[in-house]
Amino acid sequence: MSFKNPLEGIEEKFEMIQILDEDGQIVDEDNVPDLTDDDLVELMRRMVYTRVLDQRSIALNRQGRLGFYAPTAGQEASQLGSHFAMEKEDFLLPAYRDVPQLIFHGLPLYQAFLFSRGHYHGNQMPEDVNAVSPQIIIGAQITQAAGVAYGFKHNGKKNVALTYTGDGGASQGDFYEGINFAGAYKAPAIFVVQNNQFAISVPVEKQSAAKTIAQKAAAAGVPGYLVDGMDVLAVYKVVKEARDRAVNGEGPTLIETMTYRYGPHTMAGDDPTRYRTDDMDDKWEKRDPLVRFRKYLEGKDLWSEEKENEIVETAKEEIKEAIKKADQQDKQKVTDLMSIMYDELPQNLEEQMEEYKEKESK
Amino acid sequence: MAQMTMIQAITNALHTELKNDENVLVFGEDVGQNGGVFRATEGLQEEFGEERVFDTPLAESGIIGLAVGMSTQNLRPVPEIQFFGFVYEAMDAVSGQAARMRYRSGGRWHAPMTIRSPFGGGVHTPELHADSLEGLMAQQPGLKVVIPSNPYDAKGLLIQSIRDNDPVIFLEHMKLYRSFREEVPEEEYSIDLGKANVKREGSDITFVAYGAMVHAALKAADELKEEGIEAEVIDLRTVAPVDIDTIIESVEKTNRAVVIQEAQKQAGIAASIVSEIQERAILHLEAPVLRVAAPDTVYPFSEAEEVWLPNHKDIVEKAKQSINF
């Protein structure tokens, strides 16, 4: 080729944004987000709470007391730092690993457990929670986020749609379609790709020739940012700015958070030792989001072991209570499911309803 | 009253609902300034503005995904799939997402969208334009599937589809778009979904049809009349859910039935209706319930479509087979 390769030097355009390094030191003073001490403590509380919830969920799953569960440890900064930039009225479209964001958006914990167990009440967002339940089809939520955002813009609301997918999701056609639609309509959407390095077992290098996922936004004419997903301050800051841009009518943003899941893909038999090495696990655990943020807060006299223990105990207690409440939920009936298929029962379901009422009364 | 073609009646229905409900949005490929490739949305952008009638990027999955998201914001989307064969690109968005929105959210959200799309054979289109995919749609719980056979029904059914709180697939047979005109009231009216229409009364045999095949069935009935056979013709209008009561009432009177579809024979709407009839009325039957359908190939390259498509002669033949059983 006698012409210059346009991809030459593209890495420089998508350098990873970091504010807090692995040792808890601020490396980008100018970009430290404008958060109060209470905010900083709340962010840490959420991350600690979520780490405990993850440990307990794995244990409960092994005891057969939970169903489908996708572990979250390692991704707390990526998940909770991004969600922390949202307002209550903003709309959340999570993927299946994004249950913590839903909980902090208002989904009661016992309902999150019912979702895991496969009870429809777990998918039933309370009236004041602007969210859909976790998406199972990889990427389907991305085009929907564009639609929610179109709706906000159309109705003159100063809100955003925030959606999540992973590095695998960035290979789906819907990924490009969603970002492209939002870009074309300048719709207030934020697309977060949590690049945890593996789509189940397939490493990110095998997903694409693109050096970053962030750069995929460029094809749609949308800004894309690569962020250290283990740095809660950087994740928060970039998402907050994306939100400000969106509500100011400046359109959508794609954000790639570089992160890692310590556990398996889900608790349904995935064995990460088949595709990851101990060295790799160690390398990422050294970058742990809780460790570095704890150091940072301790340096500011905002955190102590005592405080952390208190949060751990509270979390354990709340989890216990939520499981109890989930146990008390009425058993799910096939006739319940029939009644949520349509606004009005069609003739075929009306007949089947009678049949199943009879079956369920026995 | 005015004389309208089916495409004019469809434009009129869209106009009516855009005017009635500010939350109705009409969008798709080329539906804006161009007014749609069949002119179904002619003049609508000019009247209602680009915020409510607009072009989309060329991506079917994106179009339906967009509509699913809009549904959470109190909007009533009316997306167009330019030709129904293109719906394969959007199968997850339609069947995996829109159809399940009410169910998967436990009733918290629903998707009150109407997906309009042209389909149907006989107009020499390239591949994947003419396919009858209503059976595929009808198999998905959560969807309703509506197929009008004439301008009057098209207007009333489309208005009702847009007002329905669940996703409706509204399929418009291309051959019927401009093949004839009839009286269509200018004022608004609606026709209930899930209700069939007895187009012609008869005592000897029941024809169950929908879309363009209603006209083939009526033509067959005219021909049979000359031989003293009186056929009753039922226009389903909605193929999911099917108005089984009207069908059974008719079969109990005539004791014979032929179910007609333009789609391939395998699986499909007609097969399901035949099962329903034998489950509910077997002791009334004087002959097996027969089907007229296309052969089980992919929709043919257009030079072969005349032979491939079922026609009134096939219906006459099956009717005689039933009568002479």
XYZ file of C-alpha atoms in Angstrom:
687
model
C 0.000 0.000 0.000
C 1.506 3.277 -1.023
C -0.709 5.275 1.343
C -0.346 5.868 5.047
C -2.172 3.310 7.212
C -4.840 5.296 9.078
C -4.528 2.906 12.018
C -0.905 3.900 12.595
C -0.533 5.450 16.029
C -4.171 4.831 16.948
C -3.082 3.558 20.394
C -2.054 7.095 21.346
C -5.604 8.270 20.776
C -6.984 5.669 23.144
C -4.573 5.761 26.049
C -5.878 4.374 29.310
C -7.173 6.992 31.718
C -6.048 6.501 35.299
C -6.406 8.781 38.304
C -5.562 6.495 41.224
C -2.708 4.027 40.809
C -2.292 0.558 42.310
C -0.677 2.013 45.427
C -3.570 4.346 46.099
C -1.634 7.388 44.882
C -3.239 10.105 42.774
C -1.446 10.202 39.422
C -3.613 12.796 37.702
C -4.251 15.612 40.144
C -6.140 17.731 37.589
C -8.796 15.123 37.045
C -9.619 14.083 40.583
C -13.421 14.096 40.563
C -15.365 16.561 42.594
C -16.699 14.213 45.282
C -17.379 14.971 48.932
C -15.824 12.898 51.705
C -19.237 11.330 52.250
C -19.383 10.378 48.575
C -15.939 8.801 48.745
C -16.898 6.772 51.805
C -20.174 5.737 50.180
C -18.327 4.525 47.079
C -16.056 2.377 49.235
C -19.016 1.124 51.258
C -20.720 -0.016 48.067
C -17.610 -1.806 46.839
C -17.070 -3.593 50.148
C -20.753 -4.496 50.358
C -20.659 -5.902 46.825
C -17.531 -7.958 47.551
C -19.291 -9.504 50.544
C -22.452 -10.071 48.508
C -20.360 -11.868 45.892
C -18.725 -14.151 48.453
C -22.053 -14.941 50.081
C -23.794 -15.483 46.742
C -21.168 -18.009 45.696
C -21.572 -19.832 49.012
C -25.376 -19.770 48.753
C -25.183 -21.057 45.199
C -23.012 -23.970 46.352
C -25.561 -24.763 49.061
C -28.262 -24.853 46.398
C -29.982 -21.777 47.832
C -29.377 -19.574 44.764
C -29.625 -20.357 41.050
C -27.974 -18.542 38.168
C -25.120 -16.403 39.435
C -22.349 -14.512 37.630
C -19.541 -13.556 40.057
C -18.576 -9.894 40.336
C -15.355 -9.757 42.408
C -12.707 -7.690 40.642
C -15.222 -5.575 38.749
C -16.501 -3.437 41.645
C -14.883 -0.181 40.532
C -16.077 -0.668 36.984
C -19.618 -1.497 38.057
C -20.165 0.840 40.989
C -17.976 3.757 39.928
C -19.929 4.006 36.682
C -23.308 3.629 38.371
C -22.389 6.259 40.970
C -22.517 8.878 38.205
C -26.188 8.102 37.554
C -29.206 9.939 38.868
C -32.230 8.077 40.217
C -34.338 8.994 37.167
C -31.697 7.711 34.728
C -32.435 4.378 33.084
C -30.285 1.309 33.672
C -30.006 -1.566 31.170
C -27.722 -4.102 32.813
C -26.144 -7.286 31.512
C -26.385 -10.432 33.622
C -23.300 -9.652 35.759
C -24.593 -6.186 36.639
C -26.879 -7.068 39.533
C -24.954 -4.818 42.011
C -25.783 -1.699 39.971
C -29.454 -2.732 39.975
C -29.404 -3.109 43.747
C -27.918 0.358 44.189
C -30.447 1.689 41.674
C -33.175 0.474 44.007
C -33.888 -3.221 43.382
C -34.466 -4.813 46.801
C -31.889 -7.489 47.591
C -34.464 -10.242 48.081
C -35.669 -9.605 44.529
C -32.120 -9.926 43.223
C -32.046 -13.343 44.886
C -35.402 -14.240 43.317
C -33.961 -13.280 39.916
C -31.125 -15.690 40.588
C -33.551 -18.429 41.554
C -35.695 -17.930 38.441
C -38.772 -16.391 40.042
C -40.446 -13.698 37.926
C -40.816 -11.337 40.865
C -37.042 -10.936 40.662
C -37.483 -9.313 37.244
C -40.305 -7.050 38.400
C -38.645 -3.686 38.963
C -40.426 -1.580 41.586
C -42.332 1.412 40.191
C -39.602 3.881 41.177
C -36.736 1.876 39.687
C -35.954 2.919 36.128
C -34.386 -0.256 34.882
C -34.994 -3.462 33.020
C -33.897 -6.792 34.434
C -30.458 -8.127 33.444
C -30.204 -8.944 29.755
C -29.286 -12.491 28.847
C -28.802 -12.101 25.091
C -25.383 -10.536 24.601
C -25.807 -7.063 23.150
C -29.623 -6.865 22.890
C -29.660 -4.136 25.553
C -27.437 -1.855 23.464
C -29.990 -1.029 20.762
C -32.641 -0.739 23.489
C -30.489 1.805 25.331
C -30.516 3.907 22.162
C -34.333 3.711 22.206
C -34.612 4.696 25.874
C -32.252 7.596 25.183
C -34.290 8.622 22.131
C -37.325 8.650 24.421
C -35.620 10.908 26.990
C -34.617 13.319 24.266
C -38.051 13.216 22.607
C -39.813 13.853 25.918
C -37.433 16.667 26.850
C -36.071 14.911 29.941
C -32.560 15.587 31.212
C -31.744 11.947 31.805
C -29.521 9.266 30.340
C -29.730 5.579 29.498
C -26.744 3.652 30.865
C -26.064 0.177 29.561
C -23.380 -2.417 30.104
C -21.856 -5.193 28.104
C -18.537 -7.020 28.078
C -15.604 -7.486 25.722
C -17.483 -10.301 23.973
C -20.546 -8.103 23.584
C -18.482 -5.619 21.597
C -18.325 -8.193 18.782
C -22.099 -8.311 18.318
C -23.819 -6.514 15.459
C -26.225 -4.964 17.959
C -23.245 -3.305 19.654
C -22.446 -1.247 16.593
C -26.103 -0.727 15.678
C -26.961 0.634 19.116
C -24.030 3.029 19.280
C -24.570 4.107 15.697
C -28.293 4.811 16.230
C -27.613 6.785 19.399
C -24.919 8.741 17.576
C -27.153 9.473 14.583
C -29.921 10.789 16.885
C -27.522 12.445 19.388
C -29.397 10.494 22.006
C -28.302 10.673 25.678
C -26.881 7.168 26.102
C -23.757 5.848 27.815
C -22.402 2.493 26.701
C -20.022 0.873 29.169
C -17.992 -2.093 27.960
C -16.514 -3.891 30.932
C -13.509 -5.528 29.335
C -12.783 -8.305 31.817
C -10.438 -9.929 29.303
C -12.482 -13.063 28.627
C -15.844 -13.846 27.041
C -16.336 -17.008 29.087
C -13.042 -18.538 27.872
C -12.223 -16.606 24.704
C -9.540 -13.954 25.287
C -10.178 -10.420 24.081
C -7.320 -10.708 21.543
C -9.416 -13.249 19.675
C -12.498 -11.039 19.546
C -11.139 -8.461 17.164
C -8.129 -6.998 15.380
C -8.967 -3.685 17.052
C -6.344 -2.769 19.657
C -8.983 -1.311 21.951
C -12.750 -1.609 22.168
C -12.979 2.124 22.866
C -11.852 2.884 19.314
C -14.878 1.074 17.893
C -16.889 4.160 18.808
C -14.939 6.160 16.237
C -16.593 4.235 13.390
C -19.966 5.522 14.593
C -18.697 9.083 15.084
C -19.078 8.751 18.850
C -16.305 9.506 21.380
C -14.791 6.420 23.010
C -12.653 6.372 26.159
C -10.459 3.671 27.625
C -10.397 3.733 31.415
C -8.624 1.804 34.136
C -11.570 -0.237 35.341
C -9.865 -1.037 38.648
C -9.704 2.678 39.474
C -13.044 3.790 40.847
C -12.191 7.506 40.631
C -11.294 7.294 36.935
C -14.382 5.244 36.079
C -16.639 7.650 37.964
C -15.033 10.729 36.430
C -15.307 9.554 32.822
C -18.905 8.371 33.199
C -19.872 11.585 34.992
C -18.474 13.656 32.137
C -20.240 11.449 29.617
C -23.466 12.030 31.528
C -22.941 15.790 31.533
C -22.304 15.733 27.790
C -25.384 13.585 27.188
C -27.834 15.761 29.115
C -26.381 18.832 27.423
C -27.479 17.412 24.094
C -23.985 16.412 22.975
C -24.844 12.759 22.336
C -23.677 9.352 23.488
C -20.315 8.082 24.737
C -18.662 4.659 24.694
C -16.493 3.784 27.682
C -14.255 0.723 27.891
C -13.275 -0.204 31.433
C -10.211 -2.463 31.719
C -11.048 -4.908 34.454
C -10.953 -8.559 35.461
C -13.310 -11.049 37.018
C -11.551 -13.088 39.662
C -14.147 -15.851 39.645
C -15.625 -18.079 36.971
C -17.957 -16.806 34.228
C -20.942 -18.159 36.141
C -21.465 -20.744 38.861
C -22.792 -23.246 36.322
C -19.580 -25.216 35.894
C -17.132 -22.789 34.287
C -13.508 -23.614 35.207
C -11.228 -20.597 34.617
C -8.061 -22.696 35.053
C -8.763 -24.048 31.568
C -8.090 -20.633 30.027
C -6.279 -18.464 32.608
C -2.959 -18.798 34.426
C -2.214 -18.146 38.102
C 0.270 -15.502 36.979
C -2.437 -13.630 35.203
C -4.782 -13.844 38.190
C -1.980 -12.583 40.490
C -1.144 -9.705 38.192
C -4.729 -8.489 38.188
C -5.317 -9.043 41.880
C -2.418 -6.664 42.534
C -4.502 -4.011 40.820
C -7.516 -4.700 43.034
C -9.995 -1.817 43.139
C -10.781 -2.162 46.854
C -7.148 -2.350 47.943
C -6.104 0.812 46.162
C -9.166 2.822 47.133
C -8.852 1.696 50.761
C -5.260 2.978 50.801
C -6.383 6.258 49.313
C -9.163 6.724 51.866
C -6.920 5.699 54.773
C -4.471 8.348 53.632
C -7.281 10.866 53.942
C -8.351 9.496 57.337
C -11.715 8.491 55.905
C -11.470 4.743 56.431
C -10.561 2.261 59.157
C -10.579 -1.466 59.734
C -13.330 -0.949 62.271
C -15.517 0.832 59.735
C -14.933 -1.873 57.167
C -15.825 -4.644 59.625
C -19.013 -2.853 60.469
C -19.992 -2.756 56.781
C -19.114 -6.428 56.346
C -21.297 -7.397 59.315
C -24.194 -5.228 58.118
C -23.948 -6.743 54.655
C -23.993 -10.288 56.038
C -27.007 -9.474 58.183
C -28.917 -7.882 55.286
C -28.127 -10.816 53.024
C -29.433 -13.226 55.649
C -32.643 -11.241 55.971
C -33.065 -10.976 52.196
C -32.673 -14.733 51.745
C -35.285 -15.247 54.429
C -37.633 -12.891 52.609
C -36.951 -14.611 49.289
C -37.818 -17.952 50.930
C -41.172 -16.534 52.001
C -42.156 -15.442 48.486
C -45.226 -17.217 47.119
C -44.397 -20.093 44.851
C -44.451 -19.135 41.191
C -47.411 -20.510 39.265
C -47.777 -21.205 35.558
C -51.075 -19.310 35.709
C -49.168 -16.245 37.005
C -46.958 -16.427 33.940
C -49.966 -16.770 31.637
C -51.421 -13.580 33.032
C -48.289 -11.551 32.194
C -48.097 -12.600 28.541
C -50.582 -10.017 27.222
C -52.587 -7.040 28.400
C -55.733 -9.108 27.781
C -55.789 -12.891 27.708
C -56.293 -14.249 24.193
C -58.662 -17.174 23.656
C -55.942 -19.858 23.581
C -54.438 -18.743 26.901
C -57.873 -18.311 28.421
C -58.562 -21.994 27.811
C -55.123 -23.035 29.038
C -55.565 -20.861 32.118
C -58.595 -22.917 33.133
C -56.683 -26.118 32.553
C -53.729 -25.007 34.691
C -55.875 -23.522 37.452
C -57.334 -26.979 37.770
C -53.859 -28.588 37.805
C -52.535 -26.101 40.339
C -55.485 -26.548 42.679
C -54.633 -30.222 43.174
C -66.624 8.082 2.230
C -63.817 7.882 -0.235
C -62.535 5.268 -2.614
C -59.158 4.076 -1.352
C -56.560 1.496 -2.264
C -55.118 -0.545 0.617
C -51.942 1.536 0.690
C -54.036 4.722 0.927
C -56.092 3.210 3.729
C -52.856 2.374 5.584
C -51.537 5.932 5.199
C -54.912 7.180 6.391
C -54.748 4.948 9.497
C -51.209 6.125 10.332
C -52.340 9.712 9.899
C -55.322 9.110 12.189
C -53.229 7.704 15.011
C -50.397 10.243 14.662
C -53.090 12.874 15.102
C -54.875 11.113 17.975
C -51.879 10.241 20.112
C -48.761 12.381 20.378
C -46.815 9.375 21.646
C -47.155 7.542 18.323
C -43.877 7.567 16.362
C -43.480 6.244 12.809
C -39.996 5.303 11.609
C -37.927 3.009 9.442
C -35.798 2.974 6.326
C -36.916 5.638 3.811
C -40.165 6.420 5.639
C -39.339 10.118 6.145
C -39.033 12.537 3.253
C -39.345 9.722 0.730
C -42.647 8.536 2.213
C -41.642 4.861 2.188
C -40.758 2.659 -0.766
C -44.491 1.985 -1.293
C -45.521 5.527 -0.226
C -47.263 4.214 2.897
C -45.936 7.189 4.888
C -46.415 9.768 2.125
C -46.768 13.281 3.513
C -46.608 12.213 7.159
C -43.198 13.691 7.966
C -44.232 16.973 6.410
C -47.326 17.129 8.591
C -46.052 15.689 11.881
C -42.373 16.673 11.788
C -39.068 14.839 11.901
C -39.361 14.119 15.608
C -42.345 11.828 15.015
C -41.898 10.491 11.487
C -38.297 9.756 10.643
C -35.694 7.787 8.751
C -33.490 5.325 10.598
C -30.033 4.011 9.846
C -30.236 0.881 7.694
C -30.250 -1.809 10.382
C -33.351 -3.861 11.161
C -32.218 -5.164 14.540
C -31.401 -1.605 15.553
C -34.846 -0.408 14.422
C -36.735 -2.920 16.554
C -34.311 -2.629 19.490
C -34.856 1.128 19.369
C -38.628 0.556 19.498
C -38.246 -1.749 22.528
C -36.300 0.939 24.387
C -38.770 3.664 23.399
C -41.577 1.560 24.854
C -40.244 2.217 28.355
C -40.630 5.961 27.805
C -44.384 6.043 27.266
C -44.006 6.011 23.486
C -46.015 3.966 21.003
C -43.619 3.063 18.193
C -44.769 2.060 14.710
C -41.543 0.851 13.073
C -41.497 -0.375 9.488
C -39.465 -3.329 8.251
C -39.040 -2.409 4.599
C -39.761 -5.958 3.353
C -40.672 -8.719 5.741
C -37.882 -11.051 4.610
C -35.542 -8.572 6.294
C -37.045 -9.454 9.683
C -34.530 -12.296 9.967
C -32.005 -9.555 10.765
C -34.172 -8.548 13.719
C -35.329 -11.919 15.042
C -33.886 -11.447 18.519
C -35.234 -7.922 18.797
C -38.711 -9.126 17.738
C -39.028 -12.565 19.323
C -36.345 -12.493 22.002
C -37.056 -8.977 23.240
C -40.249 -7.157 22.148
C -42.473 -10.232 22.495
C -41.118 -10.948 25.975
C -41.013 -7.435 27.385
C -44.213 -7.742 29.455
C -43.404 -11.280 30.540
C -39.750 -10.827 31.441
C -40.471 -7.700 33.483
C -43.342 -9.311 35.369
C -45.710 -6.800 33.806
C -43.631 -3.758 34.818
C -42.897 -2.873 31.167
C -44.639 -3.688 27.929
C -43.971 -3.048 24.262
C -46.979 -1.414 22.595
C -45.395 -1.380 19.150
C -46.829 -2.174 15.752
C -44.283 -3.516 13.289
C -45.610 -2.836 9.790
C -44.186 -4.670 6.836
C -44.968 -5.543 3.203
C -44.825 -9.223 2.202
C -46.468 -11.631 -0.196
C -45.894 -13.058 -3.640
C -46.877 -12.303 -7.174
C -45.073 -9.034 -7.770
C -41.714 -10.355 -9.037
C -39.483 -9.163 -6.249
C -35.892 -10.304 -5.656
C -35.134 -12.859 -2.921
C -36.318 -12.303 0.667
C -38.952 -9.702 -0.203
C -42.073 -11.812 -0.688
C -41.776 -14.554 1.938
C -44.812 -15.403 4.059
C -43.299 -15.565 7.546
C -46.488 -15.159 9.560
C -46.205 -18.741 10.839
C -42.807 -17.973 12.309
C -44.225 -14.921 14.061
C -47.395 -16.671 15.232
C -45.265 -19.310 16.929
C -43.867 -16.697 19.322
C -45.990 -16.165 22.443
C -46.311 -12.461 23.194
C -46.879 -11.340 19.603
C -50.106 -10.742 17.716
C -50.101 -11.131 13.949
C -52.579 -9.239 11.787
C -53.021 -9.589 8.002
C -55.711 -7.501 6.285
C -57.238 -8.573 2.974
C -58.791 -5.270 1.883
C -58.578 -1.475 2.324
C -61.484 -1.172 4.792
C -60.056 -3.813 7.136
C -56.514 -2.461 6.718
C -57.499 0.898 8.179
C -59.586 -0.433 11.062
C -57.116 -3.169 11.960
C -54.064 -0.884 11.791
C -55.706 1.690 14.068
C -56.578 -1.063 16.535
C -53.062 -2.564 16.291
C -51.452 0.777 17.135
C -53.782 1.159 20.131
C -53.065 -2.379 21.338
C -50.763 -2.540 24.352
C -48.790 -5.531 23.069
C -46.505 -5.919 20.059
C -48.389 -6.494 16.807
C -46.874 -7.690 13.545
C -48.964 -6.029 10.844
C -48.354 -7.654 7.470
C -49.417 -5.967 4.263
C -49.689 -8.113 1.151
C -47.911 -6.267 -1.667
C -50.236 -7.613 -4.326
C -53.193 -6.038 -2.505
C -51.616 -2.588 -2.097
C -53.048 -1.180 -5.327
C -55.012 -4.041 -6.891
C -58.415 -2.532 -6.113
C -60.198 0.342 -4.391
C -63.187 0.302 -2.108
C -65.207 2.602 0.113
C -63.242 3.556 3.220
C -64.667 6.076 5.693
C -62.519 9.175 6.248
C -63.443 9.195 9.928
C -61.756 6.886 12.429
C -62.988 3.395 13.253
C -61.337 0.268 14.555
C -61.737 -3.464 14.050
C -61.067 -5.794 16.981
C -57.968 -7.969 16.759
C -58.535 -11.710 17.015
C -61.938 -11.555 15.302
C -62.512 -13.213 11.945
C -64.967 -12.000 9.343
C -67.385 -14.221 7.446
C -66.991 -12.765 3.940
C -69.478 -15.052 2.274
C -72.048 -17.359 3.766
C -72.497 -20.899 2.519
C -73.785 -24.235 3.737
C -71.682 -26.885 1.981
C -68.037 -26.221 2.893
C -65.951 -23.739 4.879
C -62.917 -21.967 3.428
C -60.582 -20.439 6.007
C -58.148 -17.930 4.490
C -56.313 -14.651 5.127
C -54.522 -11.946 3.153
C -54.455 -12.356 -0.619
C -55.819 -15.908 -0.360
C -59.187 -14.516 0.757
C -59.645 -13.289 -2.817
C -58.654 -16.670 -4.254
C -61.139 -18.329 -1.900
C -63.939 -15.942 -2.940
C -63.185 -16.599 -6.602
C -63.253 -20.353 -5.960
C -66.574 -19.966 -4.154
C -68.042 -18.141 -7.191
C -66.918 -20.929 -9.478
C -68.301 -23.648 -7.190
C -71.642 -21.865 -6.979
C -72.134 -22.535 -10.667
C -71.974 -26.220 -9.813
C -74.422 -25.797 -6.960
C -71.832 -25.876 -4.155
C -72.190 -23.110 -1.579
C -68.889 -22.281 0.155
C -68.609 -20.170 3.299
C -65.491 -17.958 3.251
C -63.887 -16.858 6.515
C -61.287 -14.093 6.459
C -59.184 -14.593 9.603
C -57.851 -10.996 9.648
C -55.743 -11.930 12.704
C -53.664 -15.117 12.469
C -52.418 -14.911 16.075
C -54.548 -15.296 18.073
C -56.924 -17.138 15.739
C -60.695 -16.694 16.138
C -61.354 -20.384 16.584
C -64.989 -19.918 17.660
C -66.014 -18.458 14.294
C -64.257 -21.305 12.464
C -65.856 -24.023 14.583
C -69.312 -22.476 14.294
C -68.962 -22.549 10.525
C -67.576 -26.092 10.344
C -70.378 -27.383 12.559
C -72.774 -26.008 9.934
C -70.946 -27.103 6.747
C -69.217 -30.258 8.065
C -66.298 -29.703 5.685
C -63.329 -27.354 5.606
C -60.368 -26.328 3.490
C -57.720 -24.130 5.122
C -55.787 -21.937 2.729
C -52.472 -20.142 3.059
C -49.960 -18.668 0.645
C -47.105 -19.868 2.851
C -45.357 -23.216 2.484
C -47.293 -26.193 3.795
C -44.892 -27.367 6.507
C -45.888 -26.329 10.059
C -47.632 -22.977 9.732
C -50.977 -21.339 10.414
C -53.103 -23.759 8.356
C -51.635 -26.827 10.086
C -52.493 -25.371 13.451
C -56.059 -24.560 12.402
C -56.579 -28.089 11.043
C -55.517 -29.466 14.455
C -57.899 -27.137 16.271
C -60.799 -28.193 14.030
C -60.262 -31.905 14.562
C -59.769 -31.434 18.320
C -63.016 -29.503 18.660
C -65.365 -30.718 15.935
C -64.332 -34.141 14.698
C -67.810 -35.617 15.031
C -69.187 -32.892 12.773
C -66.766 -33.680 9.957
C -67.839 -35.559 6.827
C -64.318 -35.479 5.318
C -60.718 -34.822 6.360
C -59.908 -31.130 6.701
C -57.713 -30.277 3.726
C -55.092 -27.639 3.107
C -54.156 -25.498 0.144
C -50.623 -24.184 0.563
C -47.400 -23.594 -1.329
C -44.822 -26.381 -1.693
C -42.108 -26.747 0.937
C -39.311 -24.971 -0.888
C -37.759 -21.611 -0.190
C -39.872 -18.862 -1.786
C -39.172 -19.255 -5.534
C -37.133 -17.037 -7.807
C -39.756 -14.820 -9.324
C -40.073 -16.471 -12.756
C -41.499 -19.558 -11.036
C -43.872 -17.806 -8.686
C -47.008 -18.140 -10.796
C -46.930 -21.915 -10.561
C -45.646 -21.949 -6.997
C -48.302 -19.674 -5.498
C -51.612 -21.338 -4.562
C -54.609 -20.077 -6.574
C -58.382 -20.393 -6.822
C -58.155 -23.521 -8.999
C -56.252 -25.340 -6.252
C -59.021 -24.387 -3.849
C -61.784 -25.613 -6.187
C -59.952 -28.906 -6.570
C -59.564 -29.428 -2.810
C -63.188 -28.448 -2.230
C -64.350 -31.109 -4.692
C -62.045 -33.642 -3.071
C -63.708 -32.892 0.248
C -67.250 -32.976 -1.162
C -66.592 -36.270 -2.976
C -64.842 -37.935 -0.054
